[in-house]
Amino acid sequence: MPLPSDRAPSLAIFCKVVDNYGDIGICWRLARQLSGEHGVAVTLWVDDLSSFRRICPEIDVTAPVQQAGGVTVRHWRDQEGVFAPADIADIVIEFFACDIPPGYIAAMAQCTPQPVWLNLEGLTAEEWVEGCHALTSPRHGMIKHFFFPGFTNKTGGLLREAALDEKRLAFQADAGAMAAFLGQFGVSPAEMSALKVSLFCYPSAPVAELFGVWQAGSAPVTCLVPEGVAFDAVQAFIGDDAATAGAARTRGALTVRVLPFVPQDDYDRLLWACDVNLVRGEDSFVRAQWAGQPFLWHIYVQDENLHHVKLRAFLQRYAADADGVIDSLAQAALAWNGASADALPWTLLWPALQADLPRIRARAQAWQRQMQSNGDLASNLLAFAGATR
């Protein structure tokens, strides 16, 4: 049976925050797009409103139910609760295989027709995803489908709003807009004219080594880092004020400036305004791809170094153009993640990467066009749900 045609479909997303901002970042982007572009009535269940508030300042961490960005946000406090079929959405998404409340599942089974039940999985470039995308799994008298984002047309694609590219191109074509945007964080005209790098990584990234190379270099570098990120390296460089947004220090050729956490739309603008983006996890990783600028990905650590397998799978697809493998990009990405036993020092890695930035930027823009041909995750998800029900 198709989704209701006499009203907008309803959809529930259940999100447990594990990676501080990545999980809720993805779910919030998806929820906003489904509501704003597709007219879907979205309820977002979140267990950690404090992390949510860092990327959406309007969130009230004390409210059990609230409205934000056209989305109903519910504080998911525990697994208890009694639900009736009338409480159940037409489409139910559990993010990263989180266990949704048993009472909600029981009410799902009583619905006629039953809702479309999707497990929205994590992003990976590994080939096995194409064979697992849309597979079914019987659960509690219902059918659950696995829905994988991905990098080919045999997956669900990547999250991307309809007007994103138009907004990016207009912003990047307006030097005044970029200067005004960065200026609100204290970035001076001299810092604007330097090579601008955004830094968002996990604590294990070799940030101190990279700072040392930038500081000793001949070309000025402005590094913009959200407060609390790479804390030890930033504190060693800036001093005791490193944890405070607005703190900054210049040593040699390097200026490090600490930024506050910003709403998602402003984070996009930060990526668009920088020449190189160092990103982490999944959400900022995808947004860096849509920024069309060179980037290095710091991947979330997994047991038995499975994250290195995922990193290499992505690099196999991404770090090559018509002329072959972009060695500087592949080597720097592996070293950034501790995935290379014989990694070169950053005194060699960074100059090679910097020399290749024009080629890497061209590859980034070609990659964008390739990913756009796969459609966007939200639209693909709704089309799949409509065909499944």
mmCIF file of C-alpha atoms in Angstrom:
data_model
loop_
_atom_site.group_PDB
_atom_site.id
_atom_site.type_symbol
_atom_site.label_atom_id
_atom_site.label_comp_id
_atom_site.label_asym_id
_atom_site.label_seq_id
_atom_site.Cartn_x
_atom_site.Cartn_y
_atom_site.Cartn_z
ATOM 1 C CA MET A 1 0.000 0.000 0.000
ATOM 2 C CA PRO A 2 1.442 3.421 -0.872
ATOM 3 C CA LEU A 3 2.078 6.152 1.649
ATOM 4 C CA PRO A 4 -0.984 8.323 2.382
ATOM 5 C CA SER A 5 -1.850 10.684 -0.461
ATOM 6 C CA ASP A 6 -4.493 12.697 1.401
ATOM 7 C CA ARG A 7 -1.970 14.101 3.886
ATOM 8 C CA ALA A 8 1.743 14.513 4.334
ATOM 9 C CA PRO A 9 3.354 11.263 5.505
ATOM 10 C CA SER A 10 4.595 11.167 9.068
ATOM 11 C CA LEU A 11 8.061 9.984 9.977
ATOM 12 C CA ALA A 12 9.865 9.244 13.246
ATOM 13 C CA ILE A 13 13.653 9.187 13.648
ATOM 14 C CA PHE A 14 15.177 7.615 16.736
ATOM 15 C CA CYS A 15 18.700 8.882 17.474
ATOM 16 C CA LYS A 16 21.092 7.883 20.253
ATOM 17 C CA VAL A 17 24.055 10.229 20.393
ATOM 18 C CA VAL A 18 27.331 8.285 20.396
ATOM 19 C CA ASP A 19 29.780 10.464 18.461
ATOM 20 C CA ASN A 20 28.921 13.736 20.286
ATOM 21 C CA TYR A 21 27.749 15.662 17.217
ATOM 22 C CA GLY A 22 27.935 13.334 14.212
ATOM 23 C CA ASP A 23 24.880 11.223 15.017
ATOM 24 C CA ILE A 24 22.591 14.092 15.874
ATOM 25 C CA GLY A 25 24.104 16.162 13.072
ATOM 26 C CA ILE A 26 23.030 13.629 10.460
ATOM 27 C CA CYS A 27 19.591 13.076 11.966
ATOM 28 C CA TRP A 28 18.954 16.817 12.310
ATOM 29 C CA ARG A 29 19.914 17.504 8.693
ATOM 30 C CA LEU A 30 17.721 14.657 7.489
ATOM 31 C CA ALA A 31 14.783 15.730 9.663
ATOM 32 C CA ARG A 32 14.988 19.352 8.501
ATOM 33 C CA GLN A 33 15.180 18.384 4.849
ATOM 34 C CA LEU A 34 12.299 15.928 5.025
ATOM 35 C CA SER A 35 10.154 18.556 6.699
ATOM 36 C CA GLY A 36 11.213 21.616 4.719
ATOM 37 C CA GLU A 37 11.529 20.164 1.230
ATOM 38 C CA HIS A 38 9.101 17.246 1.268
ATOM 39 C CA GLY A 39 6.394 18.341 3.688
ATOM 40 C CA VAL A 40 6.879 15.301 5.917
ATOM 41 C CA ALA A 41 5.649 15.553 9.504
ATOM 42 C CA VAL A 42 8.854 14.585 11.321
ATOM 43 C CA THR A 43 9.327 13.651 14.962
ATOM 44 C CA LEU A 44 12.951 13.393 16.064
ATOM 45 C CA TRP A 45 13.557 11.357 19.210
ATOM 46 C CA VAL A 46 16.950 12.279 20.764
ATOM 47 C CA ASP A 47 18.497 10.995 23.984
ATOM 48 C CA ASP A 48 21.100 13.793 24.385
ATOM 49 C CA LEU A 49 19.665 17.301 24.026
ATOM 50 C CA SER A 50 22.848 18.954 25.317
ATOM 51 C CA SER A 51 24.872 17.759 22.328
ATOM 52 C CA PHE A 52 21.964 18.696 20.077
ATOM 53 C CA ARG A 53 21.970 22.238 21.451
ATOM 54 C CA ARG A 54 25.624 22.754 20.415
ATOM 55 C CA ILE A 55 24.595 22.626 16.738
ATOM 56 C CA CYS A 56 21.053 23.999 17.199
ATOM 57 C CA PRO A 57 21.089 26.767 19.855
ATOM 58 C CA GLU A 58 17.290 27.050 19.942
ATOM 59 C CA ILE A 59 16.979 23.616 21.595
ATOM 60 C CA ASP A 60 15.706 23.721 25.192
ATOM 61 C CA VAL A 61 17.509 20.925 27.029
ATOM 62 C CA THR A 62 14.766 20.782 29.690
ATOM 63 C CA ALA A 63 11.799 20.363 27.333
ATOM 64 C CA PRO A 64 10.344 16.879 26.850
ATOM 65 C CA VAL A 65 8.668 18.018 23.602
ATOM 66 C CA GLN A 66 9.432 21.086 21.479
ATOM 67 C CA GLN A 67 9.358 22.434 17.936
ATOM 68 C CA ALA A 68 12.550 23.363 16.087
ATOM 69 C CA GLY A 69 13.035 24.011 12.405
ATOM 70 C CA GLY A 70 9.628 22.613 11.538
ATOM 71 C CA VAL A 71 10.425 19.366 13.368
ATOM 72 C CA THR A 72 8.892 17.964 16.555
ATOM 73 C CA VAL A 73 11.757 17.126 18.916
ATOM 74 C CA ARG A 74 11.124 14.686 21.735
ATOM 75 C CA HIS A 75 13.570 13.933 24.535
ATOM 76 C CA TRP A 76 14.136 10.175 24.423
ATOM 77 C CA ARG A 77 14.780 9.414 28.085
ATOM 78 C CA ASP A 78 14.447 5.646 28.357
ATOM 79 C CA GLN A 79 13.065 2.497 26.761
ATOM 80 C CA GLU A 80 9.833 2.562 28.711
ATOM 81 C CA GLY A 81 6.517 3.857 27.498
ATOM 82 C CA VAL A 82 3.132 2.741 26.232
ATOM 83 C CA PHE A 83 2.119 3.707 22.708
ATOM 84 C CA ALA A 84 -1.063 3.289 20.686
ATOM 85 C CA PRO A 85 -1.230 2.713 16.915
ATOM 86 C CA ALA A 86 -2.329 6.342 16.526
ATOM 87 C CA ASP A 87 1.071 7.403 17.928
ATOM 88 C CA ILE A 88 3.013 5.574 15.232
ATOM 89 C CA ALA A 89 4.503 7.292 12.192
ATOM 90 C CA ASP A 90 4.072 6.058 8.623
ATOM 91 C CA ILE A 91 7.855 5.685 8.366
ATOM 92 C CA VAL A 92 10.006 4.715 11.361
ATOM 93 C CA ILE A 93 13.787 5.134 11.198
ATOM 94 C CA GLU A 94 16.201 3.745 13.737
ATOM 95 C CA PHE A 95 19.570 5.394 13.242
ATOM 96 C CA PHE A 96 22.709 3.258 13.488
ATOM 97 C CA ALA A 97 20.663 0.264 14.666
ATOM 98 C CA CYS A 98 19.663 1.885 17.969
ATOM 99 C CA ASP A 99 17.027 -0.069 19.909
ATOM 100 C CA ILE A 100 13.764 1.858 19.735
ATOM 101 C CA PRO A 101 11.343 1.466 22.678
ATOM 102 C CA PRO A 102 9.661 -1.955 22.852
ATOM 103 C CA GLY A 103 6.310 -0.258 23.456
ATOM 104 C CA TYR A 104 6.692 1.671 20.210
ATOM 105 C CA ILE A 105 7.526 -1.541 18.322
ATOM 106 C CA ALA A 106 4.501 -3.295 19.822
ATOM 107 C CA ALA A 107 2.241 -0.477 18.643
ATOM 108 C CA MET A 108 3.861 -0.608 15.185
ATOM 109 C CA ALA A 109 2.851 -4.256 14.870
ATOM 110 C CA GLN A 110 -0.791 -3.338 15.590
ATOM 111 C CA CYS A 111 -0.989 -0.765 12.781
ATOM 112 C CA THR A 112 -2.869 -1.447 9.555
ATOM 113 C CA PRO A 113 -1.000 -1.037 7.332
ATOM 114 C CA GLN A 114 2.201 -1.452 9.251
ATOM 115 C CA PRO A 115 4.712 1.396 8.999
ATOM 116 C CA VAL A 116 7.794 1.263 6.839
ATOM 117 C CA TRP A 117 10.566 0.328 9.239
ATOM 118 C CA LEU A 118 14.084 1.357 8.210
ATOM 119 C CA ASN A 119 17.449 0.890 9.829
ATOM 120 C CA LEU A 120 19.467 3.834 8.497
ATOM 121 C CA GLU A 121 23.041 2.606 8.558
ATOM 122 C CA GLY A 122 26.387 4.354 8.664
ATOM 123 C CA LEU A 123 28.203 5.585 5.586
ATOM 124 C CA THR A 124 30.949 3.490 4.049
ATOM 125 C CA ALA A 125 32.530 3.145 0.626
ATOM 126 C CA GLU A 126 33.036 -0.616 0.984
ATOM 127 C CA GLU A 127 31.675 -2.663 -1.918
ATOM 128 C CA TRP A 128 29.560 -4.986 0.240
ATOM 129 C CA VAL A 129 27.141 -2.133 0.957
ATOM 130 C CA GLU A 130 25.601 -2.375 -2.517
ATOM 131 C CA GLY A 131 24.574 -5.967 -1.804
ATOM 132 C CA CYS A 132 23.144 -5.144 1.632
ATOM 133 C CA HIS A 133 21.280 -1.957 0.747
ATOM 134 C CA ALA A 134 17.487 -2.524 0.985
ATOM 135 C CA LEU A 135 17.832 -6.038 2.414
ATOM 136 C CA THR A 136 15.001 -7.158 4.678
ATOM 137 C CA SER A 137 14.980 -8.581 8.191
ATOM 138 C CA PRO A 138 11.825 -10.032 9.855
ATOM 139 C CA ARG A 139 11.235 -8.461 13.255
ATOM 140 C CA HIS A 140 8.263 -8.826 15.629
ATOM 141 C CA GLY A 141 5.918 -9.880 12.836
ATOM 142 C CA MET A 142 7.088 -7.004 10.629
ATOM 143 C CA ILE A 143 9.738 -6.419 7.991
ATOM 144 C CA LYS A 144 12.643 -4.081 8.644
ATOM 145 C CA HIS A 145 14.724 -2.798 5.740
ATOM 146 C CA PHE A 146 18.378 -1.799 5.874
ATOM 147 C CA PHE A 147 18.982 1.524 4.141
ATOM 148 C CA PHE A 148 22.568 2.493 3.423
ATOM 149 C CA PRO A 149 23.845 5.900 2.377
ATOM 150 C CA GLY A 150 26.655 5.560 -0.093
ATOM 151 C CA PHE A 151 28.668 6.685 -3.063
ATOM 152 C CA THR A 152 26.990 4.805 -5.929
ATOM 153 C CA ASN A 153 23.538 4.585 -7.494
ATOM 154 C CA LYS A 154 23.112 1.165 -5.868
ATOM 155 C CA THR A 155 22.916 2.823 -2.437
ATOM 156 C CA GLY A 156 20.812 5.582 -0.893
ATOM 157 C CA GLY A 157 23.241 8.350 -1.849
ATOM 158 C CA LEU A 158 24.361 11.235 0.365
ATOM 159 C CA LEU A 159 22.448 13.853 2.339
ATOM 160 C CA ARG A 160 22.151 16.992 0.230
ATOM 161 C CA GLU A 161 19.546 19.765 0.282
ATOM 162 C CA ALA A 162 18.086 20.854 -3.052
ATOM 163 C CA ALA A 163 19.437 24.422 -2.903
ATOM 164 C CA LEU A 164 22.797 23.591 -1.325
ATOM 165 C CA ASP A 165 24.976 23.972 -4.415
ATOM 166 C CA GLU A 166 23.304 27.225 -5.452
ATOM 167 C CA LYS A 167 23.888 28.696 -1.986
ATOM 168 C CA ARG A 168 27.503 27.555 -1.928
ATOM 169 C CA LEU A 169 28.379 28.987 -5.322
ATOM 170 C CA ALA A 170 26.760 32.342 -4.494
ATOM 171 C CA PHE A 171 28.640 32.543 -1.181
ATOM 172 C CA GLN A 172 32.007 31.571 -2.653
ATOM 173 C CA ALA A 173 31.561 34.121 -5.458
ATOM 174 C CA ASP A 174 31.028 36.926 -2.925
ATOM 175 C CA ALA A 175 34.356 37.856 -1.318
ATOM 176 C CA GLY A 176 32.604 40.419 0.855
ATOM 177 C CA ALA A 177 30.187 37.856 2.236
ATOM 178 C CA MET A 178 33.006 35.480 3.086
ATOM 179 C CA ALA A 179 35.027 38.238 4.753
ATOM 180 C CA ALA A 180 31.996 39.346 6.783
ATOM 181 C CA PHE A 181 31.250 35.786 7.822
ATOM 182 C CA LEU A 182 34.780 35.063 9.026
ATOM 183 C CA GLY A 183 35.120 38.578 10.432
ATOM 184 C CA GLN A 184 32.454 37.879 13.045
ATOM 185 C CA PHE A 185 34.883 35.353 14.551
ATOM 186 C CA GLY A 186 37.708 37.887 14.654
ATOM 187 C CA VAL A 187 39.460 36.765 11.471
ATOM 188 C CA SER A 188 41.482 39.752 10.233
ATOM 189 C CA PRO A 189 42.071 40.729 6.587
ATOM 190 C CA ALA A 190 45.628 39.374 6.868
ATOM 191 C CA GLU A 191 44.306 36.051 8.182
ATOM 192 C CA MET A 192 41.745 36.017 5.387
ATOM 193 C CA SER A 193 44.502 36.286 2.767
ATOM 194 C CA ALA A 194 46.409 33.319 4.224
ATOM 195 C CA LEU A 195 45.703 29.676 3.438
ATOM 196 C CA LYS A 196 42.613 29.054 5.549
ATOM 197 C CA VAL A 197 42.176 25.623 7.152
ATOM 198 C CA SER A 198 39.212 24.471 9.245
ATOM 199 C CA LEU A 199 40.086 21.821 11.829
ATOM 200 C CA PHE A 200 37.577 19.334 13.259
ATOM 201 C CA CYS A 201 39.120 16.052 14.399
ATOM 202 C CA TYR A 202 39.269 13.459 17.160
ATOM 203 C CA PRO A 203 41.946 13.736 19.884
ATOM 204 C CA SER A 204 44.203 11.137 18.215
ATOM 205 C CA ALA A 205 44.955 13.268 15.145
ATOM 206 C CA PRO A 206 48.614 14.396 14.880
ATOM 207 C CA VAL A 207 47.660 18.055 15.171
ATOM 208 C CA ALA A 208 50.785 19.174 17.034
ATOM 209 C CA GLU A 209 53.037 17.862 14.250
ATOM 210 C CA LEU A 210 51.003 19.668 11.619
ATOM 211 C CA PHE A 211 51.034 22.885 13.656
ATOM 212 C CA GLY A 212 54.804 22.644 13.805
ATOM 213 C CA VAL A 213 55.093 22.351 10.032
ATOM 214 C CA TRP A 214 52.731 25.270 9.441
ATOM 215 C CA GLN A 215 54.490 27.431 12.034
ATOM 216 C CA ALA A 216 57.890 26.846 10.440
ATOM 217 C CA GLY A 217 56.635 27.264 6.877
ATOM 218 C CA SER A 218 57.136 30.210 4.561
ATOM 219 C CA ALA A 219 53.461 30.606 3.598
ATOM 220 C CA PRO A 220 50.974 31.981 6.171
ATOM 221 C CA VAL A 221 48.279 29.595 7.423
ATOM 222 C CA THR A 222 45.132 30.497 9.369
ATOM 223 C CA CYS A 223 43.703 27.509 11.262
ATOM 224 C CA LEU A 224 40.111 27.829 12.527
ATOM 225 C CA VAL A 225 39.152 25.259 15.165
ATOM 226 C CA PRO A 226 35.945 24.885 17.236
ATOM 227 C CA GLU A 227 36.414 25.200 20.983
ATOM 228 C CA GLY A 228 37.353 21.934 22.662
ATOM 229 C CA VAL A 229 38.612 20.274 19.478
ATOM 230 C CA ALA A 230 42.285 19.146 19.461
ATOM 231 C CA PHE A 231 42.424 20.697 22.923
ATOM 232 C CA ASP A 232 45.949 19.645 23.926
ATOM 233 C CA ALA A 233 47.577 20.851 20.708
ATOM 234 C CA VAL A 234 45.590 24.089 20.663
ATOM 235 C CA GLN A 235 46.343 24.797 24.317
ATOM 236 C CA ALA A 236 50.044 24.151 23.772
ATOM 237 C CA PHE A 237 50.015 26.604 20.867
ATOM 238 C CA ILE A 238 47.777 29.358 22.265
ATOM 239 C CA GLY A 239 48.120 28.996 26.025
ATOM 240 C CA ASP A 240 45.643 28.902 28.899
ATOM 241 C CA ASP A 241 42.854 30.613 26.939
ATOM 242 C CA ALA A 242 42.736 27.839 24.331
ATOM 243 C CA ALA A 243 39.350 26.532 25.475
ATOM 244 C CA THR A 244 37.679 29.900 25.004
ATOM 245 C CA ALA A 245 36.032 30.875 21.748
ATOM 246 C CA GLY A 246 37.769 33.974 20.442
ATOM 247 C CA ALA A 247 41.216 32.969 21.665
ATOM 248 C CA ALA A 248 43.927 33.298 19.035
ATOM 249 C CA ARG A 249 47.684 33.371 18.687
ATOM 250 C CA THR A 250 50.189 33.750 15.881
ATOM 251 C CA ARG A 251 53.537 31.980 15.951
ATOM 252 C CA GLY A 252 55.740 32.030 12.909
ATOM 253 C CA ALA A 253 53.600 31.555 9.808
ATOM 254 C CA LEU A 254 50.682 30.013 11.717
ATOM 255 C CA THR A 255 47.679 31.698 13.309
ATOM 256 C CA VAL A 256 45.336 29.454 15.319
ATOM 257 C CA ARG A 257 41.940 30.912 16.148
ATOM 258 C CA VAL A 258 39.312 29.204 18.333
ATOM 259 C CA LEU A 259 35.717 29.443 17.113
ATOM 260 C CA PRO A 260 32.472 28.741 18.960
ATOM 261 C CA PHE A 261 30.371 25.807 17.841
ATOM 262 C CA VAL A 262 27.996 27.153 15.231
ATOM 263 C CA PRO A 263 24.635 26.067 13.786
ATOM 264 C CA GLN A 264 24.828 23.658 10.865
ATOM 265 C CA ASP A 265 24.223 26.266 8.164
ATOM 266 C CA ASP A 266 27.116 28.365 9.481
ATOM 267 C CA TYR A 267 29.355 25.316 9.620
ATOM 268 C CA ASP A 268 28.650 24.826 5.916
ATOM 269 C CA ARG A 269 29.729 28.428 5.317
ATOM 270 C CA LEU A 270 32.923 27.817 7.277
ATOM 271 C CA LEU A 271 33.761 24.874 5.017
ATOM 272 C CA TRP A 272 32.950 26.943 1.925
ATOM 273 C CA ALA A 273 35.158 29.826 3.109
ATOM 274 C CA CYS A 274 38.231 27.692 3.848
ATOM 275 C CA ASP A 275 40.818 26.447 1.363
ATOM 276 C CA VAL A 276 41.343 23.106 3.109
ATOM 277 C CA ASN A 277 38.991 21.336 5.525
ATOM 278 C CA LEU A 278 40.035 18.759 8.106
ATOM 279 C CA VAL A 279 36.844 16.967 9.116
ATOM 280 C CA ARG A 280 35.812 13.972 11.169
ATOM 281 C CA GLY A 281 33.147 11.283 11.578
ATOM 282 C CA GLU A 282 30.323 11.226 9.050
ATOM 283 C CA ASP A 283 28.359 14.482 9.109
ATOM 284 C CA SER A 284 31.217 16.946 8.557
ATOM 285 C CA PHE A 285 32.819 14.409 6.200
ATOM 286 C CA VAL A 286 29.807 14.582 3.874
ATOM 287 C CA ARG A 287 29.539 18.352 4.173
ATOM 288 C CA ALA A 288 33.202 18.689 3.198
ATOM 289 C CA GLN A 289 32.453 16.774 0.013
ATOM 290 C CA TRP A 290 29.658 19.219 -0.857
ATOM 291 C CA ALA A 291 31.994 22.154 -0.125
ATOM 292 C CA GLY A 292 34.037 21.295 -3.216
ATOM 293 C CA GLN A 293 37.334 22.022 -1.439
ATOM 294 C CA PRO A 294 40.298 19.766 -0.593
ATOM 295 C CA PHE A 295 39.799 17.897 2.685
ATOM 296 C CA LEU A 296 41.268 15.236 4.940
ATOM 297 C CA TRP A 297 38.928 12.890 6.793
ATOM 298 C CA HIS A 298 39.594 11.779 10.375
ATOM 299 C CA ILE A 299 37.508 8.637 10.678
ATOM 300 C CA TYR A 300 35.808 7.417 13.863
ATOM 301 C CA VAL A 301 37.950 4.735 15.516
ATOM 302 C CA GLN A 302 36.609 1.174 15.517
ATOM 303 C CA ASP A 303 37.865 -2.046 17.101
ATOM 304 C CA GLU A 304 40.469 -4.078 15.228
ATOM 305 C CA ASN A 305 41.214 -1.028 13.066
ATOM 306 C CA LEU A 306 38.115 -1.584 10.956
ATOM 307 C CA HIS A 307 38.045 2.176 10.406
ATOM 308 C CA HIS A 308 41.262 1.846 8.413
ATOM 309 C CA VAL A 309 39.477 -0.550 6.051
ATOM 310 C CA LYS A 310 36.718 2.024 5.562
ATOM 311 C CA LEU A 311 39.239 4.796 5.031
ATOM 312 C CA ARG A 312 41.114 2.844 2.372
ATOM 313 C CA ALA A 313 37.854 1.942 0.635
ATOM 314 C CA PHE A 314 36.946 5.607 0.380
ATOM 315 C CA LEU A 315 40.405 6.657 -0.775
ATOM 316 C CA GLN A 316 40.310 4.002 -3.485
ATOM 317 C CA ARG A 317 37.245 5.742 -4.909
ATOM 318 C CA TYR A 318 38.117 9.346 -4.148
ATOM 319 C CA ALA A 319 41.885 9.873 -4.218
ATOM 320 C CA ALA A 320 42.294 9.322 -7.956
ATOM 321 C CA ASP A 321 41.506 11.291 -11.069
ATOM 322 C CA ALA A 322 42.037 10.812 -14.815
ATOM 323 C CA ASP A 323 45.793 11.002 -14.244
ATOM 324 C CA GLY A 324 45.813 8.271 -11.580
ATOM 325 C CA VAL A 325 46.174 8.178 -7.811
ATOM 326 C CA ILE A 326 46.795 11.513 -6.100
ATOM 327 C CA ASP A 327 49.603 10.156 -3.936
ATOM 328 C CA SER A 328 49.939 13.231 -1.720
ATOM 329 C CA LEU A 329 46.261 13.054 -0.740
ATOM 330 C CA ALA A 330 46.251 9.307 -0.099
ATOM 331 C CA GLN A 331 49.455 9.381 1.939
ATOM 332 C CA ALA A 332 48.370 12.367 4.034
ATOM 333 C CA ALA A 333 44.958 10.817 4.738
ATOM 334 C CA LEU A 334 46.508 7.535 5.876
ATOM 335 C CA ALA A 335 49.034 9.329 8.087
ATOM 336 C CA TRP A 336 46.350 11.608 9.562
ATOM 337 C CA ASN A 337 44.520 8.469 10.723
ATOM 338 C CA GLY A 338 47.551 6.462 11.847
ATOM 339 C CA ALA A 339 46.806 3.937 9.118
ATOM 340 C CA SER A 340 50.285 3.773 7.590
ATOM 341 C CA ALA A 341 53.116 1.968 9.334
ATOM 342 C CA ASP A 342 55.736 3.684 7.175
ATOM 343 C CA ALA A 343 54.167 7.147 6.970
ATOM 344 C CA LEU A 344 56.407 9.990 5.938
ATOM 345 C CA PRO A 345 56.875 12.890 8.400
ATOM 346 C CA TRP A 346 54.550 15.862 8.036
ATOM 347 C CA THR A 347 57.534 17.965 7.009
ATOM 348 C CA LEU A 348 57.289 16.030 3.729
ATOM 349 C CA LEU A 349 53.574 15.179 3.637
ATOM 350 C CA TRP A 350 52.262 18.724 3.956
ATOM 351 C CA PRO A 351 54.433 20.377 1.251
ATOM 352 C CA ALA A 352 53.479 17.606 -1.182
ATOM 353 C CA LEU A 353 49.796 18.002 -0.346
ATOM 354 C CA GLN A 354 49.967 21.788 -0.615
ATOM 355 C CA ALA A 355 51.630 21.583 -4.033
ATOM 356 C CA ASP A 356 48.817 19.312 -5.236
ATOM 357 C CA LEU A 357 45.943 21.453 -3.919
ATOM 358 C CA PRO A 358 44.845 22.670 -7.404
ATOM 359 C CA ARG A 359 44.648 19.078 -8.637
ATOM 360 C CA ILE A 360 42.871 17.939 -5.458
ATOM 361 C CA ARG A 361 40.382 20.810 -5.749
ATOM 362 C CA ALA A 362 39.583 19.817 -9.331
ATOM 363 C CA ARG A 363 39.040 16.236 -8.151
ATOM 364 C CA ALA A 364 36.766 17.466 -5.353
ATOM 365 C CA GLN A 365 34.561 19.293 -7.830
ATOM 366 C CA ALA A 366 34.419 16.344 -10.223
ATOM 367 C CA TRP A 367 33.503 14.116 -7.273
ATOM 368 C CA GLN A 368 30.634 16.463 -6.415
ATOM 369 C CA ARG A 369 29.149 16.068 -9.881
ATOM 370 C CA GLN A 370 29.515 12.306 -9.632
ATOM 371 C CA MET A 371 27.758 12.174 -6.259
ATOM 372 C CA GLN A 372 24.938 14.469 -7.438
ATOM 373 C CA SER A 373 24.095 11.950 -10.155
ATOM 374 C CA ASN A 374 23.107 9.460 -7.437
ATOM 375 C CA GLY A 375 20.296 11.684 -6.157
ATOM 376 C CA ASP A 376 20.041 12.706 -2.502
ATOM 377 C CA LEU A 377 19.469 10.523 0.528
ATOM 378 C CA ALA A 378 16.202 12.104 1.715
ATOM 379 C CA SER A 379 14.496 11.879 -1.685
ATOM 380 C CA ASN A 380 15.794 8.362 -2.273
ATOM 381 C CA LEU A 381 14.605 7.277 1.178
ATOM 382 C CA LEU A 382 11.075 8.589 0.600
ATOM 383 C CA ALA A 383 10.889 6.985 -2.827
ATOM 384 C CA PHE A 384 11.990 3.671 -1.326
ATOM 385 C CA ALA A 385 9.463 3.946 1.492
ATOM 386 C CA GLY A 386 6.673 4.702 -0.963
ATOM 387 C CA ALA A 387 7.547 1.679 -3.079
ATOM 388 C CA THR A 388 7.882 -0.575 -0.038
ATOM 389 C CA ARG A 389 4.683 0.119 1.838
#
